[in-house]
PDB file of C-alpha atoms in Angstrom:
ATOM      1  CA  MET A   1      23.673 -20.667 -34.132  1.00  0.00           C
ATOM      2  CA  LYS A   2      20.074 -21.873 -34.011  1.00  0.00           C
ATOM      3  CA  ARG A   3      18.238 -21.232 -37.255  1.00  0.00           C
ATOM      4  CA  GLU A   4      14.877 -19.511 -36.847  1.00  0.00           C
ATOM      5  CA  LYS A   5      11.930 -21.562 -37.947  1.00  0.00           C
ATOM      6  CA  LYS A   6      10.290 -20.085 -41.030  1.00  0.00           C
ATOM      7  CA  SER A   7       6.704 -19.137 -40.292  1.00  0.00           C
ATOM      8  CA  PRO A   8       4.209 -20.432 -42.855  1.00  0.00           C
ATOM      9  CA  ASP A   9       2.272 -18.026 -44.997  1.00  0.00           C
ATOM     10  CA  SER A  10      -0.585 -16.790 -42.868  1.00  0.00           C
ATOM     11  CA  THR A  11      -2.937 -15.286 -45.449  1.00  0.00           C
ATOM     12  CA  CYS A  12      -5.284 -18.258 -45.698  1.00  0.00           C
ATOM     13  CA  SER A  13      -4.811 -19.449 -42.124  1.00  0.00           C
ATOM     14  CA  THR A  14      -5.983 -16.102 -40.789  1.00  0.00           C
ATOM     15  CA  ARG A  15      -8.482 -15.224 -43.534  1.00  0.00           C
ATOM     16  CA  GLY A  16     -10.121 -18.569 -44.213  1.00  0.00           C
ATOM     17  CA  GLY A  17     -13.093 -19.883 -42.245  1.00  0.00           C
ATOM     18  CA  VAL A  18     -16.438 -18.111 -42.515  1.00  0.00           C
ATOM     19  CA  TRP A  19     -16.629 -14.501 -43.662  1.00  0.00           C
ATOM     20  CA  SER A  20     -19.844 -12.491 -43.617  1.00  0.00           C
ATOM     21  CA  ALA A  21     -21.108 -10.184 -46.356  1.00  0.00           C
ATOM     22  CA  LEU A  22     -22.782  -7.730 -43.990  1.00  0.00           C
ATOM     23  CA  PRO A  23     -26.366  -6.556 -44.446  1.00  0.00           C
ATOM     24  CA  THR A  24     -26.774  -2.823 -43.797  1.00  0.00           C
ATOM     25  CA  PRO A  25     -29.050  -1.671 -40.953  1.00  0.00           C
ATOM     26  CA  PHE A  26     -31.094   1.460 -41.639  1.00  0.00           C
ATOM     27  CA  THR A  27     -33.060   3.708 -39.336  1.00  0.00           C
ATOM     28  CA  ALA A  28     -36.672   4.642 -40.140  1.00  0.00           C
ATOM     29  CA  ARG A  29     -35.227   7.625 -42.078  1.00  0.00           C
ATOM     30  CA  MET A  30     -32.915   5.374 -44.148  1.00  0.00           C
ATOM     31  CA  GLU A  31     -29.799   6.545 -42.355  1.00  0.00           C
ATOM     32  CA  ILE A  32     -27.061   4.154 -41.191  1.00  0.00           C
ATOM     33  CA  ASP A  33     -28.085   2.737 -37.810  1.00  0.00           C
ATOM     34  CA  ALA A  34     -24.796   2.784 -35.875  1.00  0.00           C
ATOM     35  CA  GLU A  35     -26.306   1.099 -32.797  1.00  0.00           C
ATOM     36  CA  SER A  36     -27.458  -1.840 -34.887  1.00  0.00           C
ATOM     37  CA  VAL A  37     -24.031  -2.012 -36.544  1.00  0.00           C
ATOM     38  CA  SER A  38     -22.469  -2.414 -33.090  1.00  0.00           C
ATOM     39  CA  ARG A  39     -24.875  -5.216 -32.140  1.00  0.00           C
ATOM     40  CA  MET A  40     -24.301  -6.896 -35.498  1.00  0.00           C
ATOM     41  CA  ILE A  41     -20.496  -6.883 -35.078  1.00  0.00           C
ATOM     42  CA  GLU A  42     -20.717  -8.378 -31.574  1.00  0.00           C
ATOM     43  CA  HIS A  43     -23.067 -11.042 -32.935  1.00  0.00           C
ATOM     44  CA  HIS A  44     -20.502 -11.922 -35.610  1.00  0.00           C
ATOM     45  CA  VAL A  45     -17.841 -12.316 -32.922  1.00  0.00           C
ATOM     46  CA  ARG A  46     -20.103 -14.795 -31.088  1.00  0.00           C
ATOM     47  CA  LEU A  47     -20.675 -16.720 -34.328  1.00  0.00           C
ATOM     48  CA  GLY A  48     -16.917 -17.113 -34.853  1.00  0.00           C
ATOM     49  CA  ILE A  49     -16.838 -15.103 -38.088  1.00  0.00           C
ATOM     50  CA  LYS A  50     -13.292 -14.563 -39.387  1.00  0.00           C
ATOM     51  CA  GLY A  51     -13.779 -11.521 -41.628  1.00  0.00           C
ATOM     52  CA  LEU A  52     -16.336  -8.935 -42.728  1.00  0.00           C
ATOM     53  CA  PHE A  53     -17.299  -7.683 -46.187  1.00  0.00           C
ATOM     54  CA  ALA A  54     -19.182  -4.360 -46.292  1.00  0.00           C
ATOM     55  CA  CYS A  55     -21.092  -2.645 -49.118  1.00  0.00           C
ATOM     56  CA  GLY A  56     -21.481  -5.760 -51.274  1.00  0.00           C
ATOM     57  CA  THR A  57     -24.731  -6.827 -52.915  1.00  0.00           C
ATOM     58  CA  ASN A  58     -26.199  -8.134 -49.654  1.00  0.00           C
ATOM     59  CA  GLY A  59     -25.001  -4.900 -48.028  1.00  0.00           C
ATOM     60  CA  GLU A  60     -26.796  -2.746 -50.643  1.00  0.00           C
ATOM     61  CA  GLY A  61     -23.570  -0.962 -51.561  1.00  0.00           C
ATOM     62  CA  PRO A  62     -24.635  -0.436 -55.198  1.00  0.00           C
ATOM     63  CA  TRP A  63     -27.778   1.401 -54.011  1.00  0.00           C
ATOM     64  CA  MET A  64     -26.378   3.507 -51.194  1.00  0.00           C
ATOM     65  CA  THR A  65     -25.020   7.035 -51.453  1.00  0.00           C
ATOM     66  CA  ASP A  66     -21.309   7.727 -51.048  1.00  0.00           C
ATOM     67  CA  ALA A  67     -22.043   9.310 -47.658  1.00  0.00           C
ATOM     68  CA  GLN A  68     -23.943   6.220 -46.509  1.00  0.00           C
ATOM     69  CA  ARG A  69     -21.147   3.870 -47.595  1.00  0.00           C
ATOM     70  CA  ARG A  70     -18.614   5.985 -45.731  1.00  0.00           C
ATOM     71  CA  ALA A  71     -20.791   6.134 -42.600  1.00  0.00           C
ATOM     72  CA  LEU A  72     -21.345   2.368 -42.671  1.00  0.00           C
ATOM     73  CA  LEU A  73     -17.658   1.571 -43.138  1.00  0.00           C
ATOM     74  CA  ARG A  74     -16.670   3.987 -40.376  1.00  0.00           C
ATOM     75  CA  ALA A  75     -19.111   2.335 -37.965  1.00  0.00           C
ATOM     76  CA  VAL A  76     -18.017  -1.195 -38.928  1.00  0.00           C
ATOM     77  CA  VAL A  77     -14.299  -0.418 -38.498  1.00  0.00           C
ATOM     78  CA  ARG A  78     -14.904   1.339 -35.175  1.00  0.00           C
ATOM     79  CA  CYS A  79     -16.998  -1.500 -33.758  1.00  0.00           C
ATOM     80  CA  THR A  80     -14.761  -4.288 -35.064  1.00  0.00           C
ATOM     81  CA  ARG A  81     -11.716  -2.901 -33.206  1.00  0.00           C
ATOM     82  CA  LYS A  82      -9.248  -4.922 -35.308  1.00  0.00           C
ATOM     83  CA  ARG A  83     -10.715  -8.235 -34.127  1.00  0.00           C
ATOM     84  CA  MET A  84     -11.129  -9.350 -37.744  1.00  0.00           C
ATOM     85  CA  PRO A  85     -10.246  -7.911 -41.168  1.00  0.00           C
ATOM     86  CA  VAL A  86     -12.731  -5.598 -42.864  1.00  0.00           C
ATOM     87  CA  ALA A  87     -13.105  -5.700 -46.639  1.00  0.00           C
ATOM     88  CA  VAL A  88     -15.230  -3.217 -48.579  1.00  0.00           C
ATOM     89  CA  GLN A  89     -16.604  -3.323 -52.109  1.00  0.00           C
ATOM     90  CA  VAL A  90     -15.177  -0.506 -54.252  1.00  0.00           C
ATOM     91  CA  THR A  91     -16.737  -1.511 -57.596  1.00  0.00           C
ATOM     92  CA  ASP A  92     -17.467   1.182 -60.161  1.00  0.00           C
ATOM     93  CA  ASN A  93     -17.519   1.794 -63.909  1.00  0.00           C
ATOM     94  CA  SER A  94     -13.974   3.106 -64.411  1.00  0.00           C
ATOM     95  CA  ALA A  95     -10.577   2.660 -62.814  1.00  0.00           C
ATOM     96  CA  ALA A  96     -10.637   6.328 -61.779  1.00  0.00           C
ATOM     97  CA  ARG A  97     -13.857   5.893 -59.805  1.00  0.00           C
ATOM     98  CA  ILE A  98     -12.679   2.594 -58.300  1.00  0.00           C
ATOM     99  CA  LEU A  99      -9.486   4.297 -57.128  1.00  0.00           C
ATOM    100  CA  ASP A 100     -11.518   7.099 -55.522  1.00  0.00           C
ATOM    101  CA  ASN A 101     -13.547   4.469 -53.660  1.00  0.00           C
ATOM    102  CA  MET A 102     -10.330   2.726 -52.601  1.00  0.00           C
ATOM    103  CA  ALA A 103      -8.947   5.977 -51.202  1.00  0.00           C
ATOM    104  CA  MET A 104     -12.110   6.418 -49.153  1.00  0.00           C
ATOM    105  CA  ALA A 105     -11.912   2.815 -47.912  1.00  0.00           C
ATOM    106  CA  LYS A 106      -8.322   3.271 -46.774  1.00  0.00           C
ATOM    107  CA  SER A 107      -9.078   6.588 -45.064  1.00  0.00           C
ATOM    108  CA  GLU A 108     -11.833   4.914 -43.024  1.00  0.00           C
ATOM    109  CA  GLY A 109      -9.607   2.028 -41.930  1.00  0.00           C
ATOM    110  CA  ALA A 110     -10.614  -0.836 -44.240  1.00  0.00           C
ATOM    111  CA  ASP A 111      -8.108  -3.659 -44.692  1.00  0.00           C
ATOM    112  CA  ILE A 112      -9.042  -4.907 -48.185  1.00  0.00           C
ATOM    113  CA  ALA A 113     -10.627  -3.273 -51.248  1.00  0.00           C
ATOM    114  CA  VAL A 114     -12.870  -5.676 -53.177  1.00  0.00           C
ATOM    115  CA  ILE A 115     -13.553  -5.266 -56.898  1.00  0.00           C
ATOM    116  CA  ALA A 116     -16.604  -6.865 -58.523  1.00  0.00           C
ATOM    117  CA  PRO A 117     -17.406  -6.502 -62.249  1.00  0.00           C
ATOM    118  CA  PRO A 118     -18.397  -2.937 -63.178  1.00  0.00           C
ATOM    119  CA  TYR A 119     -22.101  -2.153 -63.229  1.00  0.00           C
ATOM    120  CA  PHE A 120     -21.846  -0.817 -66.780  1.00  0.00           C
ATOM    121  CA  ILE A 121     -19.135  -0.475 -69.439  1.00  0.00           C
ATOM    122  CA  ALA A 122     -19.876   1.226 -72.759  1.00  0.00           C
ATOM    123  CA  ASN A 123     -16.954  -0.556 -74.443  1.00  0.00           C
ATOM    124  CA  ALA A 124     -17.007  -3.972 -72.745  1.00  0.00           C
ATOM    125  CA  SER A 125     -14.240  -5.553 -74.811  1.00  0.00           C
ATOM    126  CA  PRO A 126     -11.944  -8.037 -73.022  1.00  0.00           C
ATOM    127  CA  GLU A 127      -9.064  -5.588 -73.457  1.00  0.00           C
ATOM    128  CA  ASN A 128     -10.957  -2.735 -71.815  1.00  0.00           C
ATOM    129  CA  ILE A 129     -12.231  -4.914 -68.940  1.00  0.00           C
ATOM    130  CA  LEU A 130      -8.659  -6.047 -68.253  1.00  0.00           C
ATOM    131  CA  LYS A 131      -7.355  -2.453 -68.457  1.00  0.00           C
ATOM    132  CA  ILE A 132      -9.870  -1.259 -65.839  1.00  0.00           C
ATOM    133  CA  TYR A 133      -9.035  -4.089 -63.432  1.00  0.00           C
ATOM    134  CA  MET A 134      -5.265  -3.845 -63.863  1.00  0.00           C
ATOM    135  CA  GLU A 135      -5.094  -0.088 -63.381  1.00  0.00           C
ATOM    136  CA  ALA A 136      -7.236  -0.286 -60.250  1.00  0.00           C
ATOM    137  CA  ILE A 137      -5.348  -3.263 -58.784  1.00  0.00           C
ATOM    138  CA  ARG A 138      -1.853  -1.958 -59.459  1.00  0.00           C
ATOM    139  CA  ARG A 139      -2.587   1.533 -58.117  1.00  0.00           C
ATOM    140  CA  SER A 140      -4.653   0.370 -55.146  1.00  0.00           C
ATOM    141  CA  PRO A 141      -3.535   1.729 -51.765  1.00  0.00           C
ATOM    142  CA  LEU A 142      -4.880  -1.472 -50.160  1.00  0.00           C
ATOM    143  CA  PRO A 143      -4.561  -5.206 -50.740  1.00  0.00           C
ATOM    144  CA  VAL A 144      -7.238  -6.285 -53.214  1.00  0.00           C
ATOM    145  CA  GLY A 145     -10.035  -8.840 -53.221  1.00  0.00           C
ATOM    146  CA  ILE A 146     -11.826 -10.005 -56.370  1.00  0.00           C
ATOM    147  CA  TYR A 147     -15.559 -10.762 -56.328  1.00  0.00           C
ATOM    148  CA  ASP A 148     -16.358 -13.085 -59.235  1.00  0.00           C
ATOM    149  CA  ARG A 149     -20.081 -12.951 -60.033  1.00  0.00           C
ATOM    150  CA  GLY A 150     -19.745 -15.082 -63.152  1.00  0.00           C
ATOM    151  CA  LYS A 151     -22.719 -14.475 -65.432  1.00  0.00           C
ATOM    152  CA  PHE A 152     -24.882 -12.928 -62.714  1.00  0.00           C
ATOM    153  CA  GLY A 153     -23.545  -9.410 -63.246  1.00  0.00           C
ATOM    154  CA  ALA A 154     -24.155  -6.945 -66.060  1.00  0.00           C
ATOM    155  CA  VAL A 155     -20.517  -7.275 -67.215  1.00  0.00           C
ATOM    156  CA  PHE A 156     -19.018 -10.743 -67.712  1.00  0.00           C
ATOM    157  CA  VAL A 157     -15.283 -11.036 -67.095  1.00  0.00           C
ATOM    158  CA  PRO A 158     -13.950 -13.663 -69.561  1.00  0.00           C
ATOM    159  CA  ASP A 159     -12.069 -16.667 -68.194  1.00  0.00           C
ATOM    160  CA  GLU A 160      -8.728 -15.656 -69.685  1.00  0.00           C
ATOM    161  CA  ILE A 161      -9.040 -12.173 -68.159  1.00  0.00           C
ATOM    162  CA  LEU A 162      -9.886 -13.659 -64.770  1.00  0.00           C
ATOM    163  CA  SER A 163      -6.694 -15.744 -64.826  1.00  0.00           C
ATOM    164  CA  LYS A 164      -4.599 -12.624 -65.427  1.00  0.00           C
ATOM    165  CA  ILE A 165      -6.371 -10.719 -62.654  1.00  0.00           C
ATOM    166  CA  TYR A 166      -5.835 -13.530 -60.138  1.00  0.00           C
ATOM    167  CA  ALA A 167      -2.112 -13.569 -60.939  1.00  0.00           C
ATOM    168  CA  GLU A 168      -1.636  -9.994 -59.701  1.00  0.00           C
ATOM    169  CA  PRO A 169       0.454  -9.910 -56.475  1.00  0.00           C
ATOM    170  CA  LYS A 170      -1.832  -7.347 -54.801  1.00  0.00           C
ATOM    171  CA  VAL A 171      -4.805  -9.714 -55.116  1.00  0.00           C
ATOM    172  CA  ILE A 172      -4.927 -11.633 -51.827  1.00  0.00           C
ATOM    173  CA  ILE A 173      -8.487 -12.936 -51.615  1.00  0.00           C
ATOM    174  CA  ILE A 174     -11.220 -14.161 -53.957  1.00  0.00           C
ATOM    175  CA  LYS A 175     -14.967 -14.413 -53.427  1.00  0.00           C
ATOM    176  CA  ASP A 176     -16.247 -16.910 -55.989  1.00  0.00           C
ATOM    177  CA  SER A 177     -20.004 -16.539 -56.457  1.00  0.00           C
ATOM    178  CA  SER A 178     -19.917 -17.658 -60.086  1.00  0.00           C
ATOM    179  CA  THR A 179     -21.393 -21.166 -59.488  1.00  0.00           C
ATOM    180  CA  MET A 180     -19.323 -22.179 -62.546  1.00  0.00           C
ATOM    181  CA  PRO A 181     -17.026 -25.249 -62.305  1.00  0.00           C
ATOM    182  CA  GLU A 182     -14.605 -23.779 -64.843  1.00  0.00           C
ATOM    183  CA  ARG A 183     -14.224 -20.630 -62.711  1.00  0.00           C
ATOM    184  CA  MET A 184     -13.515 -22.817 -59.685  1.00  0.00           C
ATOM    185  CA  GLN A 185     -10.676 -24.453 -61.621  1.00  0.00           C
ATOM    186  CA  ILE A 186      -9.273 -21.045 -62.602  1.00  0.00           C
ATOM    187  CA  ALA A 187      -9.233 -20.011 -58.936  1.00  0.00           C
ATOM    188  CA  LEU A 188      -7.634 -23.272 -57.797  1.00  0.00           C
ATOM    189  CA  GLU A 189      -4.948 -23.009 -60.483  1.00  0.00           C
ATOM    190  CA  ALA A 190      -4.213 -19.410 -59.446  1.00  0.00           C
ATOM    191  CA  ARG A 191      -3.839 -20.560 -55.825  1.00  0.00           C
ATOM    192  CA  ARG A 192      -1.568 -23.420 -56.914  1.00  0.00           C
ATOM    193  CA  ARG A 193       0.726 -20.859 -58.498  1.00  0.00           C
ATOM    194  CA  ARG A 194       0.393 -18.470 -55.539  1.00  0.00           C
ATOM    195  CA  PRO A 195      -0.265 -20.433 -52.308  1.00  0.00           C
ATOM    196  CA  SER A 196      -0.905 -17.222 -50.329  1.00  0.00           C
ATOM    197  CA  LEU A 197      -4.066 -16.521 -52.373  1.00  0.00           C
ATOM    198  CA  CYS A 198      -7.140 -17.117 -50.215  1.00  0.00           C
ATOM    199  CA  LEU A 199     -10.199 -18.677 -51.895  1.00  0.00           C
ATOM    200  CA  LEU A 200     -13.647 -18.122 -50.421  1.00  0.00           C
ATOM    201  CA  ASP A 201     -16.855 -19.642 -51.787  1.00  0.00           C
ATOM    202  CA  GLY A 202     -19.741 -17.200 -52.204  1.00  0.00           C
ATOM    203  CA  ASP A 203     -22.278 -19.838 -53.321  1.00  0.00           C
ATOM    204  CA  GLU A 204     -23.819 -20.496 -49.934  1.00  0.00           C
ATOM    205  CA  PHE A 205     -26.111 -23.269 -51.169  1.00  0.00           C
ATOM    206  CA  HIS A 206     -23.141 -25.467 -52.221  1.00  0.00           C
ATOM    207  CA  CYS A 207     -20.485 -24.894 -49.567  1.00  0.00           C
ATOM    208  CA  VAL A 208     -19.476 -28.556 -49.259  1.00  0.00           C
ATOM    209  CA  GLN A 209     -18.542 -28.763 -52.945  1.00  0.00           C
ATOM    210  CA  TYR A 210     -16.134 -25.826 -52.695  1.00  0.00           C
ATOM    211  CA  ILE A 211     -14.548 -26.759 -49.371  1.00  0.00           C
ATOM    212  CA  SER A 212     -14.028 -30.318 -50.645  1.00  0.00           C
ATOM    213  CA  ALA A 213     -12.340 -28.910 -53.756  1.00  0.00           C
ATOM    214  CA  GLY A 214      -9.817 -27.066 -51.604  1.00  0.00           C
ATOM    215  CA  TYR A 215     -11.276 -23.603 -50.982  1.00  0.00           C
ATOM    216  CA  ASP A 216     -10.159 -22.036 -47.696  1.00  0.00           C
ATOM    217  CA  GLY A 217     -13.557 -20.882 -46.499  1.00  0.00           C
ATOM    218  CA  LEU A 218     -16.864 -19.202 -47.220  1.00  0.00           C
ATOM    219  CA  LEU A 219     -17.974 -15.601 -47.746  1.00  0.00           C
ATOM    220  CA  LEU A 220     -21.713 -15.656 -47.234  1.00  0.00           C
ATOM    221  CA  GLY A 221     -24.506 -13.125 -47.609  1.00  0.00           C
ATOM    222  CA  GLY A 222     -26.366 -15.022 -44.888  1.00  0.00           C
ATOM    223  CA  GLY A 223     -23.309 -15.192 -42.636  1.00  0.00           C
ATOM    224  CA  VAL A 224     -24.993 -12.893 -40.124  1.00  0.00           C
ATOM    225  CA  PHE A 225     -27.455 -15.679 -39.293  1.00  0.00           C
ATOM    226  CA  ASN A 226     -25.956 -18.894 -40.726  1.00  0.00           C
ATOM    227  CA  GLY A 227     -22.304 -18.259 -39.816  1.00  0.00           C
ATOM    228  CA  TYR A 228     -22.246 -20.757 -36.952  1.00  0.00           C
ATOM    229  CA  ILE A 229     -23.678 -23.685 -38.926  1.00  0.00           C
ATOM    230  CA  ALA A 230     -21.458 -22.730 -41.899  1.00  0.00           C
ATOM    231  CA  GLY A 231     -18.449 -23.092 -39.621  1.00  0.00           C
ATOM    232  CA  GLN A 232     -19.647 -26.583 -38.700  1.00  0.00           C
ATOM    233  CA  ILE A 233     -19.916 -27.443 -42.416  1.00  0.00           C
ATOM    234  CA  ILE A 234     -16.273 -26.446 -42.930  1.00  0.00           C
ATOM    235  CA  GLU A 235     -15.138 -28.530 -39.945  1.00  0.00           C
ATOM    236  CA  ALA A 236     -17.062 -31.612 -41.108  1.00  0.00           C
ATOM    237  CA  ALA A 237     -15.905 -31.337 -44.731  1.00  0.00           C
ATOM    238  CA  LYS A 238     -12.240 -30.764 -43.825  1.00  0.00           C
ATOM    239  CA  SER A 239     -12.294 -33.727 -41.420  1.00  0.00           C
ATOM    240  CA  GLY A 240     -13.691 -35.972 -44.180  1.00  0.00           C
ATOM    241  CA  ASP A 241     -17.127 -36.483 -42.614  1.00  0.00           C
ATOM    242  CA  MET A 242     -18.997 -35.739 -45.836  1.00  0.00           C
ATOM    243  CA  LYS A 243     -22.280 -37.238 -44.635  1.00  0.00           C
ATOM    244  CA  LYS A 244     -22.407 -34.788 -41.722  1.00  0.00           C
ATOM    245  CA  ALA A 245     -21.306 -31.911 -43.948  1.00  0.00           C
ATOM    246  CA  GLU A 246     -24.105 -32.602 -46.433  1.00  0.00           C
ATOM    247  CA  GLN A 247     -26.673 -32.915 -43.639  1.00  0.00           C
ATOM    248  CA  LEU A 248     -25.590 -29.559 -42.227  1.00  0.00           C
ATOM    249  CA  GLN A 249     -25.699 -28.024 -45.720  1.00  0.00           C
ATOM    250  CA  ALA A 250     -29.261 -29.276 -46.222  1.00  0.00           C
ATOM    251  CA  ARG A 251     -30.294 -27.793 -42.883  1.00  0.00           C
ATOM    252  CA  MET A 252     -28.637 -24.458 -43.678  1.00  0.00           C
ATOM    253  CA  ASN A 253     -30.307 -24.364 -47.101  1.00  0.00           C
ATOM    254  CA  ASN A 254     -33.728 -24.909 -45.524  1.00  0.00           C
ATOM    255  CA  ILE A 255     -33.069 -22.054 -43.095  1.00  0.00           C
ATOM    256  CA  MET A 256     -32.027 -19.737 -45.932  1.00  0.00           C
ATOM    257  CA  TRP A 257     -35.002 -20.613 -48.134  1.00  0.00           C
ATOM    258  CA  ALA A 258     -37.333 -19.958 -45.203  1.00  0.00           C
ATOM    259  CA  VAL A 259     -35.749 -16.574 -44.454  1.00  0.00           C
ATOM    260  CA  TYR A 260     -35.434 -15.469 -48.081  1.00  0.00           C
ATOM    261  CA  GLY A 261     -38.967 -16.420 -49.130  1.00  0.00           C
ATOM    262  CA  GLY A 262     -38.533 -19.842 -50.751  1.00  0.00           C
ATOM    263  CA  LYS A 263     -36.421 -20.954 -53.689  1.00  0.00           C
ATOM    264  CA  LYS A 264     -37.555 -17.934 -55.716  1.00  0.00           C
ATOM    265  CA  ILE A 265     -36.047 -15.653 -53.017  1.00  0.00           C
ATOM    266  CA  THR A 266     -39.150 -13.447 -53.005  1.00  0.00           C
ATOM    267  CA  CYS A 267     -38.432 -11.750 -49.647  1.00  0.00           C
ATOM    268  CA  TRP A 268     -34.594 -11.740 -49.678  1.00  0.00           C
ATOM    269  CA  LEU A 269     -33.366  -8.589 -47.853  1.00  0.00           C
ATOM    270  CA  ALA A 270     -36.663  -7.970 -46.076  1.00  0.00           C
ATOM    271  CA  GLY A 271     -36.659 -11.544 -44.753  1.00  0.00           C
ATOM    272  CA  GLU A 272     -33.038 -11.407 -43.652  1.00  0.00           C
ATOM    273  CA  LYS A 273     -33.526  -8.085 -41.885  1.00  0.00           C
ATOM    274  CA  GLU A 274     -36.824  -9.154 -40.308  1.00  0.00           C
ATOM    275  CA  LEU A 275     -35.018 -12.168 -38.819  1.00  0.00           C
ATOM    276  CA  LEU A 276     -32.390  -9.802 -37.400  1.00  0.00           C
ATOM    277  CA  VAL A 277     -35.136  -7.579 -35.957  1.00  0.00           C
ATOM    278  CA  ARG A 278     -36.639 -10.644 -34.251  1.00  0.00           C
ATOM    279  CA  MET A 279     -33.173 -11.556 -32.942  1.00  0.00           C
ATOM    280  CA  GLY A 280     -32.807  -8.094 -31.379  1.00  0.00           C
ATOM    281  CA  ILE A 281     -29.977  -6.956 -33.683  1.00  0.00           C
ATOM    282  CA  PHE A 282     -31.655  -4.638 -36.245  1.00  0.00           C
ATOM    283  CA  LYS A 283     -34.411  -2.083 -35.667  1.00  0.00           C
ATOM    284  CA  THR A 284     -35.978  -2.124 -39.154  1.00  0.00           C
ATOM    285  CA  ARG A 285     -36.181  -4.325 -42.232  1.00  0.00           C
ATOM    286  CA  LEU A 286     -35.984  -1.356 -44.619  1.00  0.00           C
ATOM    287  CA  ASN A 287     -34.028  -2.038 -47.811  1.00  0.00           C
ATOM    288  CA  TYR A 288     -33.327  -0.033 -50.968  1.00  0.00           C
ATOM    289  CA  PRO A 289     -34.668  -2.607 -53.470  1.00  0.00           C
ATOM    290  CA  ASN A 290     -37.938  -2.621 -51.447  1.00  0.00           C
ATOM    291  CA  TYR A 291     -38.229  -6.376 -51.048  1.00  0.00           C
ATOM    292  CA  PRO A 292     -41.579  -7.155 -49.379  1.00  0.00           C
ATOM    293  CA  LEU A 293     -42.270  -9.316 -46.347  1.00  0.00           C
ATOM    294  CA  ASN A 294     -45.312 -11.457 -47.156  1.00  0.00           C
ATOM    295  CA  PRO A 295     -47.294 -13.466 -44.575  1.00  0.00           C
ATOM    296  CA  ALA A 296     -45.733 -16.762 -45.676  1.00  0.00           C
ATOM    297  CA  CYS A 297     -42.254 -15.349 -45.092  1.00  0.00           C
ATOM    298  CA  ARG A 298     -43.257 -14.065 -41.633  1.00  0.00           C
ATOM    299  CA  ARG A 299     -44.508 -17.515 -40.643  1.00  0.00           C
ATOM    300  CA  ALA A 300     -41.395 -19.182 -42.029  1.00  0.00           C
ATOM    301  CA  ILE A 301     -39.150 -16.852 -40.011  1.00  0.00           C
ATOM    302  CA  GLU A 302     -41.101 -17.663 -36.843  1.00  0.00           C
ATOM    303  CA  ARG A 303     -40.554 -21.394 -37.491  1.00  0.00           C
ATOM    304  CA  VAL A 304     -36.836 -20.840 -38.138  1.00  0.00           C
ATOM    305  CA  LEU A 305     -36.455 -19.012 -34.832  1.00  0.00           C
ATOM    306  CA  LYS A 306     -38.235 -21.737 -32.879  1.00  0.00           C
ATOM    307  CA  GLN A 307     -36.448 -24.662 -34.519  1.00  0.00           C
ATOM    308  CA  ASN A 308     -32.920 -23.238 -34.878  1.00  0.00           C
ATOM    309  CA  ARG A 309     -32.398 -20.821 -31.998  1.00  0.00           C
ATOM    310  CA  LYS A 310     -29.187 -22.529 -30.847  1.00  0.00           C
ATOM    311  CA  LEU A 311     -27.676 -22.208 -34.319  1.00  0.00           C
ATOM    312  CA  LEU A 312     -28.795 -18.620 -34.795  1.00  0.00           C
ATOM    313  CA  LEU A 313     -27.862 -17.448 -31.286  1.00  0.00           C
ATOM    314  CA  PRO A 314     -25.133 -19.837 -30.081  1.00  0.00           C
TER     315      PRO A 314
END
């Protein structure tokens, strides 16, 4: 009798590549713009994006109402039509609230629930941080992603806690935005112990470093406009052409600095959304944190469109 060939674990092969942390399109009345969501999803398909992450920082999830998050997720799932997995941030300040958000995510058709550090914990001891994560992960109705923000968030998850979180079987994907070498090593060690764990770099200015270290892909806030060139960076780095990979990284960084308002990121969401308006995808650049669009940023976006049209609209 012929023995069936064992299929390799497919988690990383299907969920690696470039993922996009979606920006959220709003109408003039700050409602979810479903038409723009549809255009944005089709644009991601053209870019070759492998997965979507809704309601993260770039998606203004922490600022939106529950109704807005639900409306956005519903539109994203409907427009995606199972062509790629949809993850959604479910972060909150207690396991009970995280689990409520997870239930909503599952009911709207999300594939993965992503937990970032809580926005606020009154008793932020390592034991309490671990308790919140473990209860939410183990009771989650969905597979879980972990968004490591390192020291950028209000609550810092200690290294030893992170190792325990990554060891949980329900955790299938990691977005590492920590920019910390020691956190990279924790993630790589967790993946060594569990080869199905998928590692995605969230530090879009240093993609080559993470891909070279063995990460499976990228999960980028600028994926909606830099997803195509980011895919080229992965290909170059994985083929060993580091010179080309670094050249592509430098070009992508220049595009991002132009769109975001320079190295101080003075225009951030307004710049990103203005670029999408110019590309015919969004209708407004409205954003909850009220980032401005100054004249220098407008001019920089015009230059980016002229010089990089084939990368932005392949």
